[in-house]
Amino acid sequence: MEKGKKGEGKDMGKVAIYPGSFDPITYGHIDVVERALEIFDKVIIAIAENEEKRPLFSVEERLQMVKAFFKDTPKVLADSFKGLLVDYVAKTNAIVILRGLRATSDFEYEFHMASMNRSLNTHLDTLFMMTSKDYFFVSSRTIKEVARLGGGVEGLVPDLVVRRLKEKFKLPVTKKKQIGWDD
Ligand code: PNS
């Protein structure tokens, strides 16, 4: 990185790190990234490698989906990291951690995480963006549950993610069930 203010390297401009599991990426995440690009020159989507969470998609699969979606957006980079987020951020020239907030129910978890990260690195701030109203009910967890049970998640995740979910869950072709008194 060029000498000077943190996060303002000559090559990168103002950089935000957007960390998460992204298992898988949803339009809720994408909405946060797109709005953050109005503020930052680069957004790095940083996928946490945490096997304890027993992800549906491997880190490579998650990275591949993110990279495929943002392939024509050079201001968005994708990466993965192991260990503490603050250690990963310190290796980059990011000035801020970016997180989305959907509802007040997210707040406590996010508040704890941001406070812990700030206690580990007092120079590091977390910036929260409210998720757009169209996606406030969308989470990777509910997307996986709905997709596993054969429900439609089109419009909530990119088409390439819809396809990957269908492959993962080997979804059968659904037939209409006839319900009547003779059943
Ligand atoms: O999308 P998620 O699962 O809510 O993201 C959580 C994530 C990955 C941002 C968080 O678990 C994280 O930062 N993990 C890395 C390990 C770490 O630094 N833990 C201490 C933060 S309190």
PDB file of C-alpha atoms and ligand atoms in Angstrom, residues 20-21 48 53 81 83-85 99 109 113 116-117, ligand 1:
ATOM      1  CA  GLY A  20     -19.871 -12.657   6.466  1.00  0.00           C
ATOM      2  CA  SER A  21     -20.686 -16.268   5.823  1.00  0.00           C
ATOM      3  CA  ALA A  48     -15.330 -16.304   6.704  1.00  0.00           C
ATOM      4  CA  LYS A  53     -21.191 -23.189  11.264  1.00  0.00           C
ATOM      5  CA  PHE A  81     -10.283 -15.472   5.492  1.00  0.00           C
ATOM      6  CA  GLY A  83      -9.265 -16.609  12.061  1.00  0.00           C
ATOM      7  CA  LEU A  84     -10.077 -13.224  13.496  1.00  0.00           C
ATOM      8  CA  LEU A  85     -11.692 -10.643  11.276  1.00  0.00           C
ATOM      9  CA  ARG A  99     -22.426  -4.867   7.911  1.00  0.00           C
ATOM     10  CA  TYR A 109     -25.581  -9.657  17.801  1.00  0.00           C
ATOM     11  CA  MET A 113     -19.565  -8.192  17.385  1.00  0.00           C
ATOM     12  CA  MET A 116     -15.600  -6.927  20.407  1.00  0.00           C
ATOM     13  CA  ASN A 117     -13.868  -6.003  17.155  1.00  0.00           C
TER      14      ASN A 117
HETATM   15  O1  PNS B   1     -22.820 -13.654   7.999  1.00  0.00           O
HETATM   16  P1  PNS B   1     -22.471 -13.921   9.432  1.00  0.00           P
HETATM   17  O2  PNS B   1     -22.381 -15.409   9.675  1.00  0.00           O
HETATM   18  O3  PNS B   1     -23.387 -13.231  10.382  1.00  0.00           O
HETATM   19  O4  PNS B   1     -20.994 -13.299   9.642  1.00  0.00           O
HETATM   20  C1  PNS B   1     -20.352 -13.384  10.879  1.00  0.00           C
HETATM   21  C2  PNS B   1     -18.857 -13.071  10.721  1.00  0.00           C
HETATM   22  C3  PNS B   1     -18.219 -13.997   9.721  1.00  0.00           C
HETATM   23  C4  PNS B   1     -18.691 -11.651  10.271  1.00  0.00           C
HETATM   24  C5  PNS B   1     -18.212 -13.249  12.135  1.00  0.00           C
HETATM   25  O5  PNS B   1     -18.537 -14.496  12.640  1.00  0.00           O
HETATM   26  C6  PNS B   1     -16.699 -13.095  12.086  1.00  0.00           C
HETATM   27  O6  PNS B   1     -16.199 -11.999  12.002  1.00  0.00           O
HETATM   28  N1  PNS B   1     -15.984 -14.230  12.154  1.00  0.00           N
HETATM   29  C7  PNS B   1     -14.539 -14.249  12.140  1.00  0.00           C
HETATM   30  C8  PNS B   1     -14.005 -14.623  13.519  1.00  0.00           C
HETATM   31  C9  PNS B   1     -13.969 -13.426  14.424  1.00  0.00           C
HETATM   32  O7  PNS B   1     -13.290 -12.449  14.190  1.00  0.00           O
HETATM   33  N2  PNS B   1     -14.743 -13.493  15.528  1.00  0.00           N
HETATM   34  C10 PNS B   1     -14.836 -12.446  16.502  1.00  0.00           C
HETATM   35  C11 PNS B   1     -15.897 -11.423  16.117  1.00  0.00           C
HETATM   36  S1  PNS B   1     -16.890 -11.129  17.518  1.00  0.00           S
END
